Amino acid sequence: MKVGTKTLKEGFAKMQKGGVIMDVVTPQQAKIAEKAGAVAVMALHAVPSDIRAKGGVARMADPAVVEKIMKTVTIPVMAKVRIGHFAEAQILEELGVDMIDESEVLTPADEEFHIDKKRFTVPFVCGARNLGEALRRINEGAAMIRTKGEPGTGDVVEAVRHVRQVNREIAELVSFKKHRGMLRSKAEEYAVPFELVQETATRGRLPVVNFAAGGIATPADASLMMQFGVDGIFVGSGVFKSSSPEKYARAIVEAARSYDKPAVLLKCSKGLGDAMPGIDSKKMPDSQKMQLRSH
Amino acid sequence: MKVGVIAFQGAVSEHMQMIDSLLGKGSGVAVRSAEELERVSAVIIPGGESTTIGKLMRSSGVFRKLKELGDSSFPIWGTCAGMIMLAREGDAQVERTGELLGLMDMRVKRNAFGRQRESFEEELEVAGIGRCHCVFIRAPAVERIYGRCRALAHFGRYIVAAEQGNLLATAFHPELSGDSRFHRYFISKVDKSIFLNR
């Protein structure tokens, strides 16, 4: 019997495809997310917009709270650790969370190295702004990638930028498919093994499941990202910072499924009340941008 | 022959690729409505989150139509979450999944082996197929069968593959292990089915 294999880790991510994963801070919120049809929840001590507002050092959530959430819902429970903080990851693995998000939403613990994710049994998801970042994380053992976007803003523009960037760079690799030399120099540029670049070029997509995250606040945002070809959606502050979380949660799940059906999108976008209050990410100084926290 | 894959959520493309590789490109078809069910000769319910898949099957009308078809010898195969959907009954966690199709005479247990950390790969003997490399991901298992349901594979005290005439259920994921024998086995059921030339 084998556990913690690449197949099992990447297979777990595949089971999430087409779904919506929601940030929650309490068991009650987790219940609302599950009832609305979320495929998994991300347990946090505060949603990204509150982390942003509060400032200071953001760390892994209290394992007691994560544990309560695990006992409350039957869907998978994920939790975040600081970039490079493998001790936080060891604690969450011991607790038994289903996936760990090595996340720029928390304050990075290591400015040089990410976690060596291959050493863990539990699968990891990591953020990326471009193909190089995505492939470096996959090479470190990430079983799933998500766009970074700009967390906690409710502004989808950065997620769009990141998914477009990844798509553009994959298209470039595909055009190099028959030129080993070009692929080799790309592998060098991205600082990843040639085989990983070659696999991406052959498949014409990231070799692991790829979700959108960071600034998704409405059903229309979810549809937009799905139409760019991502496999699913992470919603951070978008659900529980809106005026009616139940309605938003249900509507975003419906939008992820019917992303290509405007009639359904129209219906589920109506009368939702106020979306989360947003921040224009263009007006934000770089020092406040979470997406710049790793590369 | 077109084989539908219930395409609300989960490992949909992996099943479609398997079907396409065996029957030719375009043979695996995504099914998201009752109308789309009319145009396929068989259906696979993939792995994913059973709560989500069940909810979307019910709200789309696929659930009612599939229940009707399953009762009239239409071939259906459920993997993982799909196995749960096919069962007649389940444990307390399954109860929370909502109404099941109830087509197979079996009682299932959700997350029978534990959480993702306990997910595993194992070589198992499967009746009618042989030795298979099986991938279990937060897998359910069958606690008990009765009536016309027949066990195809066991692991520990559980049944992990079962069959009931036109219906097939596996707790593991043949679409992830690159072994097409299960898909061939399912297709052989369709070959004998009255729905073959739909």
GROMACS .gro file of C-alpha atoms in nm:
model
  493
    1MET     CA    1   0.000   0.000   0.000
    2LYS     CA    2   0.132   0.342  -0.099
    3VAL     CA    3   0.030   0.679   0.046
    4GLY     CA    4   0.125   1.038  -0.040
    5THR     CA    5   0.215   0.961  -0.404
    6LYS     CA    6   0.208   1.218  -0.684
    7THR     CA    7  -0.096   1.037  -0.830
    8LEU     CA    8  -0.285   1.063  -0.501
    9LYS     CA    9  -0.195   1.427  -0.445
   10GLU     CA   10  -0.272   1.541  -0.799
   11GLY     CA   11  -0.574   1.308  -0.806
   12PHE     CA   12  -0.718   1.481  -0.501
   13ALA     CA   13  -0.689   1.816  -0.683
   14LYS     CA   14  -0.863   1.666  -0.988
   15MET     CA   15  -1.163   1.577  -0.771
   16GLN     CA   16  -1.203   1.951  -0.698
   17LYS     CA   17  -1.234   2.049  -1.066
   18GLY     CA   18  -1.536   2.254  -1.166
   19GLY     CA   19  -1.590   2.346  -0.803
   20VAL     CA   20  -1.571   2.644  -0.571
   21ILE     CA   21  -1.348   2.644  -0.262
   22MET     CA   22  -1.450   2.901   0.001
   23ASP     CA   23  -1.255   3.075   0.277
   24VAL     CA   24  -1.418   3.026   0.617
   25VAL     CA   25  -1.319   3.134   0.968
   26THR     CA   26  -1.579   2.952   1.179
   27PRO     CA   27  -1.760   2.614   1.174
   28GLN     CA   28  -2.087   2.802   1.109
   29GLN     CA   29  -1.941   2.957   0.794
   30ALA     CA   30  -1.809   2.615   0.687
   31LYS     CA   31  -2.161   2.477   0.718
   32ILE     CA   32  -2.300   2.757   0.501
   33ALA     CA   33  -2.031   2.690   0.239
   34GLU     CA   34  -2.100   2.314   0.237
   35LYS     CA   35  -2.475   2.370   0.211
   36ALA     CA   36  -2.424   2.606  -0.082
   37GLY     CA   37  -2.233   2.335  -0.271
   38ALA     CA   38  -1.867   2.430  -0.210
   39VAL     CA   39  -1.635   2.139  -0.295
   40ALA     CA   40  -1.402   2.227  -0.007
   41VAL     CA   41  -1.340   2.498   0.250
   42MET     CA   42  -1.021   2.687   0.336
   43ALA     CA   43  -0.998   2.736   0.712
   44LEU     CA   44  -0.841   3.067   0.818
   45HIS     CA   45  -0.822   3.283   1.128
   46ALA     CA   46  -0.934   3.583   0.921
   47VAL     CA   47  -1.038   3.632   0.558
   48PRO     CA   48  -0.784   3.815   0.339
   49SER     CA   49  -0.962   4.153   0.351
   50ASP     CA   50  -0.949   4.145   0.733
   51ILE     CA   51  -0.585   4.035   0.730
   52ARG     CA   52  -0.516   4.331   0.507
   53ALA     CA   53  -0.709   4.573   0.730
   54LYS     CA   54  -0.555   4.447   1.051
   55GLY     CA   55  -0.193   4.445   0.938
   56GLY     CA   56   0.081   4.283   1.149
   57VAL     CA   57   0.206   3.928   1.100
   58ALA     CA   58  -0.049   3.682   0.961
   59ARG     CA   59   0.014   3.319   1.058
   60MET     CA   60  -0.140   2.973   1.033
   61ALA     CA   61  -0.487   2.953   1.193
   62ASP     CA   62  -0.537   2.806   1.540
   63PRO     CA   63  -0.542   2.426   1.485
   64ALA     CA   64  -0.829   2.399   1.736
   65VAL     CA   65  -1.048   2.610   1.507
   66VAL     CA   66  -0.939   2.415   1.197
   67GLU     CA   67  -1.016   2.092   1.383
   68LYS     CA   68  -1.366   2.214   1.474
   69ILE     CA   69  -1.427   2.295   1.109
   70MET     CA   70  -1.304   1.947   1.009
   71LYS     CA   71  -1.555   1.794   1.249
   72THR     CA   72  -1.838   2.012   1.121
   73VAL     CA   73  -1.829   1.941   0.747
   74THR     CA   74  -1.786   1.627   0.536
   75ILE     CA   75  -1.621   1.806   0.241
   76PRO     CA   76  -1.240   1.845   0.238
   77VAL     CA   77  -1.086   2.107   0.465
   78MET     CA   78  -0.778   2.301   0.355
   79ALA     CA   79  -0.570   2.546   0.557
   80LYS     CA   80  -0.298   2.802   0.487
   81VAL     CA   81   0.063   2.815   0.600
   82ARG     CA   82   0.320   3.090   0.556
   83ILE     CA   83   0.550   3.060   0.255
   84GLY     CA   84   0.850   2.847   0.352
   85HIS     CA   85   0.712   2.766   0.697
   86PHE     CA   86   0.745   2.388   0.688
   87ALA     CA   87   0.686   2.357   1.065
   88GLU     CA   88   0.337   2.506   1.029
   89ALA     CA   89   0.281   2.257   0.746
   90GLN     CA   90   0.399   1.967   0.966
   91ILE     CA   91   0.147   2.072   1.231
   92LEU     CA   92  -0.140   2.088   0.982
   93GLU     CA   93  -0.041   1.753   0.831
   94GLU     CA   94  -0.045   1.604   1.180
   95LEU     CA   95  -0.392   1.749   1.231
   96GLY     CA   96  -0.502   1.581   0.906
   97VAL     CA   97  -0.615   1.870   0.684
   98ASP     CA   98  -0.681   1.752   0.330
   99MET     CA   99  -0.468   2.012   0.149
  100ILE     CA  100  -0.226   2.285   0.254
  101ASP     CA  101  -0.215   2.625   0.083
  102GLU     CA  102   0.137   2.768   0.100
  103SER     CA  103   0.002   3.116   0.071
  104GLU     CA  104   0.116   3.470   0.009
  105VAL     CA  105  -0.194   3.585   0.200
  106LEU     CA  106   0.002   3.508   0.517
  107THR     CA  107   0.328   3.682   0.603
  108PRO     CA  108   0.615   3.488   0.437
  109ALA     CA  109   0.848   3.301   0.674
  110ASP     CA  110   1.128   3.239   0.423
  111GLU     CA  111   1.229   3.485   0.154
  112GLU     CA  112   1.452   3.238  -0.026
  113PHE     CA  113   1.285   2.897  -0.020
  114HIS     CA  114   0.937   2.757  -0.049
  115ILE     CA  115   0.844   2.439   0.138
  116ASP     CA  116   0.985   2.115  -0.004
  117LYS     CA  117   0.637   1.981  -0.066
  118LYS     CA  118   0.750   1.640  -0.191
  119ARG     CA  119   0.840   1.547   0.166
  120PHE     CA  120   0.478   1.566   0.276
  121THR     CA  121   0.195   1.313   0.248
  122VAL     CA  122  -0.067   1.587   0.230
  123PRO     CA  123  -0.099   1.769  -0.105
  124PHE     CA  124  -0.021   2.140  -0.147
  125VAL     CA  125  -0.168   2.422  -0.353
  126CYS     CA  126   0.042   2.732  -0.432
  127GLY     CA  127  -0.019   3.069  -0.594
  128ALA     CA  128   0.143   3.187  -0.917
  129ARG     CA  129   0.146   3.504  -1.128
  130ASN     CA  130   0.313   3.351  -1.431
  131LEU     CA  131   0.418   3.019  -1.582
  132GLY     CA  132   0.768   3.027  -1.432
  133GLU     CA  133   0.629   3.059  -1.079
  134ALA     CA  134   0.370   2.788  -1.146
  135LEU     CA  135   0.628   2.540  -1.279
  136ARG     CA  136   0.872   2.613  -0.994
  137ARG     CA  137   0.597   2.537  -0.742
  138ILE     CA  138   0.501   2.217  -0.929
  139ASN     CA  139   0.867   2.118  -0.934
  140GLU     CA  140   0.875   2.164  -0.555
  141GLY     CA  141   0.580   1.923  -0.535
  142ALA     CA  142   0.268   2.140  -0.554
  143ALA     CA  143  -0.030   1.925  -0.665
  144MET     CA  144  -0.241   2.224  -0.760
  145ILE     CA  145  -0.183   2.585  -0.870
  146ARG     CA  146  -0.400   2.893  -0.832
  147THR     CA  147  -0.357   3.242  -0.965
  148LYS     CA  148  -0.244   3.482  -0.695
  149GLY     CA  149  -0.462   3.772  -0.805
  150GLU     CA  150  -0.465   4.037  -0.535
  151PRO     CA  151  -0.626   3.877  -0.229
  152GLY     CA  152  -0.880   4.062  -0.015
  153THR     CA  153  -0.948   4.338  -0.267
  154GLY     CA  154  -1.260   4.213  -0.444
  155ASP     CA  155  -1.085   4.347  -0.755
  156VAL     CA  156  -1.059   4.075  -1.020
  157VAL     CA  157  -0.811   4.257  -1.244
  158GLU     CA  158  -0.498   4.094  -1.102
  159ALA     CA  159  -0.639   3.741  -1.129
  160VAL     CA  160  -0.722   3.818  -1.493
  161ARG     CA  161  -0.370   3.947  -1.551
  162HIS     CA  162  -0.220   3.632  -1.399
  163VAL     CA  163  -0.435   3.383  -1.587
  164ARG     CA  164  -0.375   3.567  -1.915
  165GLN     CA  165  -0.003   3.568  -1.847
  166VAL     CA  166   0.005   3.192  -1.778
  167ASN     CA  167  -0.210   3.118  -2.085
  168ARG     CA  168   0.015   3.336  -2.305
  169GLU     CA  169   0.330   3.165  -2.183
  170ILE     CA  170   0.180   2.818  -2.230
  171ALA     CA  171   0.084   2.911  -2.588
  172GLU     CA  172   0.446   3.016  -2.643
  173LEU     CA  173   0.571   2.678  -2.513
  174VAL     CA  174   0.325   2.498  -2.741
  175SER     CA  175   0.468   2.688  -3.039
  176PHE     CA  176   0.816   2.566  -2.938
  177LYS     CA  177   0.699   2.205  -2.910
  178LYS     CA  178   0.921   2.076  -3.190
  179HIS     CA  179   1.224   2.288  -3.096
  180ARG     CA  180   1.405   2.118  -2.812
  181GLY     CA  181   1.660   2.397  -2.795
  182MET     CA  182   1.394   2.662  -2.738
  183LEU     CA  183   1.228   2.448  -2.470
  184ARG     CA  184   1.565   2.396  -2.306
  185SER     CA  185   1.630   2.767  -2.281
  186LYS     CA  186   1.279   2.818  -2.140
  187ALA     CA  187   1.349   2.551  -1.878
  188GLU     CA  188   1.664   2.741  -1.789
  189GLU     CA  189   1.479   3.073  -1.774
  190TYR     CA  190   1.210   2.924  -1.547
  191ALA     CA  191   1.470   2.734  -1.339
  192VAL     CA  192   1.284   2.404  -1.374
  193PRO     CA  193   1.368   2.065  -1.531
  194PHE     CA  194   1.337   2.033  -1.909
  195GLU     CA  195   1.084   1.747  -1.873
  196LEU     CA  196   0.837   1.972  -1.692
  197VAL     CA  197   0.854   2.234  -1.967
  198GLN     CA  198   0.820   1.963  -2.230
  199GLU     CA  199   0.515   1.812  -2.059
  200THR     CA  200   0.350   2.154  -2.043
  201ALA     CA  201   0.422   2.212  -2.413
  202THR     CA  202   0.283   1.870  -2.510
  203ARG     CA  203  -0.034   1.900  -2.304
  204GLY     CA  204  -0.093   2.267  -2.380
  205ARG     CA  205  -0.189   2.334  -2.021
  206LEU     CA  206  -0.041   2.329  -1.671
  207PRO     CA  207   0.042   1.970  -1.575
  208VAL     CA  208  -0.170   2.004  -1.256
  209VAL     CA  209  -0.516   2.141  -1.176
  210ASN     CA  210  -0.528   2.521  -1.195
  211PHE     CA  211  -0.781   2.736  -1.009
  212ALA     CA  212  -0.843   3.111  -1.008
  213ALA     CA  213  -0.805   3.305  -0.684
  214GLY     CA  214  -0.753   3.655  -0.553
  215GLY     CA  215  -1.024   3.918  -0.596
  216ILE     CA  216  -1.319   3.705  -0.711
  217ALA     CA  217  -1.631   3.862  -0.557
  218THR     CA  218  -1.934   3.793  -0.778
  219PRO     CA  219  -2.090   3.515  -0.990
  220ALA     CA  220  -1.983   3.713  -1.298
  221ASP     CA  221  -1.621   3.714  -1.173
  222ALA     CA  222  -1.637   3.336  -1.133
  223SER     CA  223  -1.774   3.295  -1.486
  224LEU     CA  224  -1.509   3.529  -1.628
  225MET     CA  225  -1.227   3.324  -1.476
  226MET     CA  226  -1.381   2.992  -1.585
  227GLN     CA  227  -1.407   3.126  -1.940
  228PHE     CA  228  -1.033   3.191  -1.932
  229GLY     CA  229  -0.999   2.815  -1.889
  230VAL     CA  230  -0.925   2.766  -1.519
  231ASP     CA  231  -1.044   2.442  -1.358
  232GLY     CA  232  -1.228   2.602  -1.065
  233ILE     CA  233  -1.254   2.894  -0.824
  234PHE     CA  234  -1.128   2.999  -0.482
  235VAL     CA  235  -1.341   3.266  -0.316
  236GLY     CA  236  -1.176   3.443  -0.026
  237SER     CA  237  -1.354   3.741   0.122
  238GLY     CA  238  -1.615   3.743  -0.156
  239VAL     CA  239  -1.871   3.527   0.023
  240PHE     CA  240  -1.853   3.618   0.390
  241LYS     CA  241  -1.781   3.990   0.339
  242SER     CA  242  -2.090   4.028   0.118
  243SER     CA  243  -2.424   4.142   0.260
  244SER     CA  244  -2.579   3.793   0.221
  245PRO     CA  245  -2.323   3.510   0.234
  246GLU     CA  246  -2.577   3.229   0.171
  247LYS     CA  247  -2.698   3.392  -0.149
  248TYR     CA  248  -2.348   3.477  -0.272
  249ALA     CA  249  -2.217   3.128  -0.193
  250ARG     CA  250  -2.499   2.958  -0.385
  251ALA     CA  251  -2.476   3.199  -0.676
  252ILE     CA  252  -2.099   3.161  -0.717
  253VAL     CA  253  -2.128   2.779  -0.714
  254GLU     CA  254  -2.401   2.799  -0.979
  255ALA     CA  255  -2.190   3.043  -1.185
  256ALA     CA  256  -1.886   2.812  -1.178
  257ARG     CA  257  -2.100   2.529  -1.316
  258SER     CA  258  -2.295   2.735  -1.572
  259TYR     CA  259  -2.013   2.975  -1.655
  260ASP     CA  260  -2.092   2.953  -2.027
  261LYS     CA  261  -2.470   3.001  -1.995
  262PRO     CA  262  -2.556   3.375  -1.977
  263ALA     CA  263  -2.924   3.301  -1.905
  264VAL     CA  264  -2.832   3.109  -1.588
  265LEU     CA  265  -2.573   3.371  -1.493
  266LEU     CA  266  -2.831   3.646  -1.527
  267LYS     CA  267  -3.070   3.459  -1.299
  268CYS     CA  268  -2.811   3.390  -1.031
  269SER     CA  269  -2.669   3.745  -1.040
  270LYS     CA  270  -3.005   3.910  -0.960
  271GLY     CA  271  -3.090   4.054  -0.621
  272LEU     CA  272  -2.786   3.933  -0.432
  273GLY     CA  273  -2.747   4.248  -0.222
  274ASP     CA  274  -2.412   4.420  -0.180
  275ALA     CA  275  -2.092   4.246  -0.286
  276MET     CA  276  -1.792   4.275  -0.055
  277PRO     CA  277  -1.657   4.630  -0.033
  278GLY     CA  278  -1.368   4.647  -0.278
  279ILE     CA  279  -1.030   4.813  -0.299
  280ASP     CA  280  -0.898   4.936  -0.634
  281SER     CA  281  -0.576   4.737  -0.658
  282LYS     CA  282  -0.428   4.997  -0.898
  283LYS     CA  283  -0.427   5.254  -0.618
  284MET     CA  284  -0.245   5.019  -0.387
  285PRO     CA  285   0.129   5.069  -0.326
  286ASP     CA  286   0.348   4.767  -0.408
  287SER     CA  287   0.438   4.731  -0.041
  288GLN     CA  288   0.077   4.629   0.028
  289LYS     CA  289   0.050   4.381  -0.257
  290MET     CA  290   0.041   4.021  -0.136
  291GLN     CA  291   0.110   3.888  -0.485
  292LEU     CA  292   0.466   4.028  -0.472
  293ARG     CA  293   0.554   3.821  -0.168
  294SER     CA  294   0.719   3.535  -0.357
  295HIS     CA  295   0.844   3.445  -0.700
  296MET     CA  296  -2.150   0.469  -2.943
  297LYS     CA  297  -2.149   0.777  -2.719
  298VAL     CA  298  -2.072   0.741  -2.351
  299GLY     CA  299  -2.184   1.032  -2.134
  300VAL     CA  300  -1.990   1.161  -1.834
  301ILE     CA  301  -2.192   1.359  -1.577
  302ALA     CA  302  -2.003   1.685  -1.605
  303PHE     CA  303  -2.100   1.905  -1.312
  304GLN     CA  304  -1.782   1.870  -1.113
  305GLY     CA  305  -1.486   1.638  -1.052
  306ALA     CA  306  -1.270   1.409  -1.269
  307VAL     CA  307  -1.474   1.455  -1.587
  308SER     CA  308  -1.207   1.504  -1.855
  309GLU     CA  309  -1.009   1.201  -1.732
  310HIS     CA  310  -1.305   0.969  -1.802
  311MET     CA  311  -1.378   1.137  -2.136
  312GLN     CA  312  -1.016   1.090  -2.245
  313MET     CA  313  -1.030   0.721  -2.151
  314ILE     CA  314  -1.352   0.674  -2.352
  315ASP     CA  315  -1.210   0.868  -2.648
  316SER     CA  316  -0.893   0.658  -2.646
  317LEU     CA  317  -1.099   0.337  -2.665
  318LEU     CA  318  -1.386   0.438  -2.895
  319GLY     CA  319  -1.246   0.728  -3.095
  320LYS     CA  320  -1.238   1.104  -3.048
  321GLY     CA  321  -1.574   1.256  -2.956
  322SER     CA  322  -1.714   0.931  -2.808
  323GLY     CA  323  -1.696   1.064  -2.453
  324VAL     CA  324  -1.966   1.329  -2.412
  325ALA     CA  325  -2.023   1.576  -2.127
  326VAL     CA  326  -2.375   1.549  -1.984
  327ARG     CA  327  -2.520   1.837  -1.784
  328SER     CA  328  -2.893   1.811  -1.866
  329ALA     CA  329  -3.174   1.554  -1.898
  330GLU     CA  330  -3.187   1.623  -2.274
  331GLU     CA  331  -2.818   1.537  -2.315
  332LEU     CA  332  -2.890   1.204  -2.142
  333GLU     CA  333  -3.119   1.110  -2.434
  334ARG     CA  334  -2.828   1.112  -2.675
  335VAL     CA  335  -2.588   0.872  -2.499
  336SER     CA  336  -2.583   0.491  -2.467
  337ALA     CA  337  -2.439   0.484  -2.116
  338VAL     CA  338  -2.327   0.719  -1.839
  339ILE     CA  339  -2.034   0.747  -1.602
  340ILE     CA  340  -2.082   0.940  -1.277
  341PRO     CA  341  -1.727   1.057  -1.195
  342GLY     CA  342  -1.544   1.118  -0.870
  343GLY     CA  343  -1.570   1.458  -0.711
  344GLU     CA  344  -1.757   1.588  -0.410
  345SER     CA  345  -2.074   1.380  -0.375
  346THR     CA  346  -2.261   1.661  -0.195
  347THR     CA  347  -2.191   1.901  -0.483
  348ILE     CA  348  -2.251   1.649  -0.764
  349GLY     CA  349  -2.573   1.524  -0.603
  350LYS     CA  350  -2.705   1.875  -0.554
  351LEU     CA  351  -2.634   1.977  -0.914
  352MET     CA  352  -2.775   1.649  -1.051
  353ARG     CA  353  -3.099   1.709  -0.866
  354SER     CA  354  -3.138   2.077  -0.960
  355SER     CA  355  -3.069   2.007  -1.330
  356GLY     CA  356  -3.321   1.726  -1.373
  357VAL     CA  357  -3.042   1.477  -1.453
  358PHE     CA  358  -3.115   1.295  -1.128
  359ARG     CA  359  -3.477   1.208  -1.210
  360LYS     CA  360  -3.402   1.103  -1.565
  361LEU     CA  361  -3.104   0.891  -1.462
  362LYS     CA  362  -3.305   0.713  -1.191
  363GLU     CA  363  -3.567   0.627  -1.451
  364LEU     CA  364  -3.306   0.505  -1.704
  365GLY     CA  365  -3.113   0.304  -1.446
  366ASP     CA  366  -3.432   0.116  -1.358
  367SER     CA  367  -3.477   0.021  -1.725
  368SER     CA  368  -3.134  -0.144  -1.776
  369PHE     CA  369  -2.942   0.165  -1.897
  370PRO     CA  370  -2.567   0.111  -1.821
  371ILE     CA  371  -2.437   0.340  -1.546
  372TRP     CA  372  -2.095   0.332  -1.381
  373GLY     CA  373  -2.015   0.535  -1.071
  374THR     CA  374  -1.659   0.595  -0.948
  375CYS     CA  375  -1.600   0.720  -0.592
  376ALA     CA  376  -1.865   0.993  -0.546
  377GLY     CA  377  -2.054   0.822  -0.831
  378MET     CA  378  -2.059   0.499  -0.630
  379ILE     CA  379  -2.227   0.685  -0.345
  380MET     CA  380  -2.489   0.824  -0.582
  381LEU     CA  381  -2.577   0.474  -0.710
  382ALA     CA  382  -2.627   0.324  -0.364
  383ARG     CA  383  -2.959   0.259  -0.199
  384GLU     CA  384  -2.839   0.370   0.144
  385GLY     CA  385  -2.541   0.497   0.342
  386ASP     CA  386  -2.394   0.602   0.674
  387ALA     CA  387  -2.463   0.930   0.858
  388GLN     CA  388  -2.221   1.125   0.633
  389VAL     CA  389  -2.396   0.988   0.323
  390GLU     CA  390  -2.734   1.089   0.467
  391ARG     CA  391  -2.614   1.448   0.452
  392THR     CA  392  -2.532   1.408   0.081
  393GLY     CA  393  -2.905   1.428   0.007
  394GLU     CA  394  -3.122   1.183  -0.187
  395LEU     CA  395  -2.934   0.902  -0.362
  396LEU     CA  396  -3.027   0.739  -0.694
  397GLY     CA  397  -3.085   0.421  -0.494
  398LEU     CA  398  -3.027   0.192  -0.793
  399MET     CA  399  -2.783  -0.058  -0.640
  400ASP     CA  400  -2.861  -0.286  -0.347
  401MET     CA  401  -2.576  -0.171  -0.126
  402ARG     CA  402  -2.500   0.039   0.178
  403VAL     CA  403  -2.202   0.273   0.141
  404LYS     CA  404  -1.982   0.456   0.388
  405ARG     CA  405  -1.840   0.793   0.290
  406ASN     CA  406  -1.467   0.861   0.350
  407ALA     CA  407  -1.444   0.500   0.470
  408PHE     CA  408  -1.064   0.501   0.494
  409GLY     CA  409  -1.019   0.850   0.640
  410ARG     CA  410  -0.911   1.186   0.505
  411GLN     CA  411  -0.674   1.272   0.217
  412ARG     CA  412  -0.369   1.183   0.427
  413GLU     CA  413  -0.502   0.825   0.436
  414SER     CA  414  -0.568   0.808   0.060
  415PHE     CA  415  -0.378   0.514  -0.092
  416GLU     CA  416  -0.282   0.304  -0.391
  417GLU     CA  417  -0.308  -0.075  -0.377
  418GLU     CA  418  -0.296  -0.380  -0.605
  419LEU     CA  419  -0.628  -0.567  -0.586
  420GLU     CA  420  -0.784  -0.869  -0.751
  421VAL     CA  421  -1.103  -0.770  -0.935
  422ALA     CA  422  -1.347  -1.041  -1.050
  423GLY     CA  423  -1.381  -1.051  -1.427
  424ILE     CA  424  -1.088  -0.812  -1.480
  425GLY     CA  425  -0.788  -0.944  -1.293
  426ARG     CA  426  -0.516  -0.781  -1.087
  427CYS     CA  427  -0.554  -0.402  -1.091
  428HIS     CA  428  -0.364  -0.107  -0.957
  429CYS     CA  429  -0.633   0.083  -0.764
  430VAL     CA  430  -0.621   0.451  -0.663
  431PHE     CA  431  -0.834   0.542  -0.360
  432ILE     CA  432  -0.885   0.913  -0.286
  433ARG     CA  433  -1.088   0.998   0.025
  434ALA     CA  434  -1.274   0.694  -0.099
  435PRO     CA  435  -1.609   0.556   0.006
  436ALA     CA  436  -1.661   0.181   0.044
  437VAL     CA  437  -1.948  -0.065   0.047
  438GLU     CA  438  -2.034  -0.193   0.394
  439ARG     CA  439  -2.302  -0.437   0.288
  440ILE     CA  440  -2.464  -0.573  -0.028
  441TYR     CA  441  -2.794  -0.755  -0.070
  442GLY     CA  442  -3.054  -0.837  -0.333
  443ARG     CA  443  -2.906  -0.855  -0.684
  444CYS     CA  444  -2.580  -0.673  -0.606
  445ARG     CA  445  -2.257  -0.872  -0.643
  446ALA     CA  446  -1.909  -0.793  -0.507
  447LEU     CA  447  -1.621  -0.765  -0.759
  448ALA     CA  448  -1.337  -0.663  -0.528
  449HIS     CA  449  -1.261  -0.646  -0.158
  450PHE     CA  450  -1.020  -0.449   0.055
  451GLY     CA  451  -1.003  -0.525   0.427
  452ARG     CA  452  -1.356  -0.561   0.555
  453TYR     CA  453  -1.503  -0.357   0.272
  454ILE     CA  454  -1.628  -0.421  -0.080
  455VAL     CA  455  -1.464  -0.170  -0.316
  456ALA     CA  456  -1.614  -0.273  -0.651
  457ALA     CA  457  -1.965  -0.403  -0.715
  458GLU     CA  458  -2.196  -0.486  -1.001
  459GLN     CA  459  -2.569  -0.523  -1.044
  460GLY     CA  460  -2.668  -0.611  -1.401
  461ASN     CA  461  -2.633  -0.290  -1.600
  462LEU     CA  462  -2.479  -0.104  -1.306
  463LEU     CA  463  -2.116  -0.085  -1.199
  464ALA     CA  464  -1.961   0.088  -0.896
  465THR     CA  465  -1.597   0.135  -0.797
  466ALA     CA  466  -1.467   0.309  -0.485
  467PHE     CA  467  -1.134   0.370  -0.665
  468HIS     CA  468  -1.038   0.564  -0.980
  469PRO     CA  469  -0.949   0.361  -1.291
  470GLU     CA  470  -0.951   0.692  -1.485
  471LEU     CA  471  -0.643   0.801  -1.288
  472SER     CA  472  -0.433   0.485  -1.305
  473GLY     CA  473  -0.404   0.472  -1.685
  474ASP     CA  474  -0.551   0.118  -1.689
  475SER     CA  475  -0.831   0.103  -1.946
  476ARG     CA  476  -0.959  -0.245  -1.857
  477PHE     CA  477  -1.239  -0.110  -1.639
  478HIS     CA  478  -1.357   0.123  -1.913
  479ARG     CA  479  -1.346  -0.171  -2.158
  480TYR     CA  480  -1.544  -0.382  -1.913
  481PHE     CA  481  -1.807  -0.110  -1.883
  482ILE     CA  482  -1.823  -0.067  -2.261
  483SER     CA  483  -1.883  -0.443  -2.296
  484LYS     CA  484  -2.202  -0.390  -2.091
  485VAL     CA  485  -2.310  -0.121  -2.336
  486ASP     CA  486  -2.244  -0.355  -2.631
  487LYS     CA  487  -2.508  -0.589  -2.493
  488SER     CA  488  -2.751  -0.310  -2.406
  489ILE     CA  489  -3.073  -0.206  -2.582
  490PHE     CA  490  -2.943   0.151  -2.558
  491LEU     CA  491  -2.642   0.076  -2.784
  492ASN     CA  492  -2.783   0.244  -3.095
  493ARG     CA  493  -2.930   0.555  -2.941
   0.00000   0.00000   0.00000
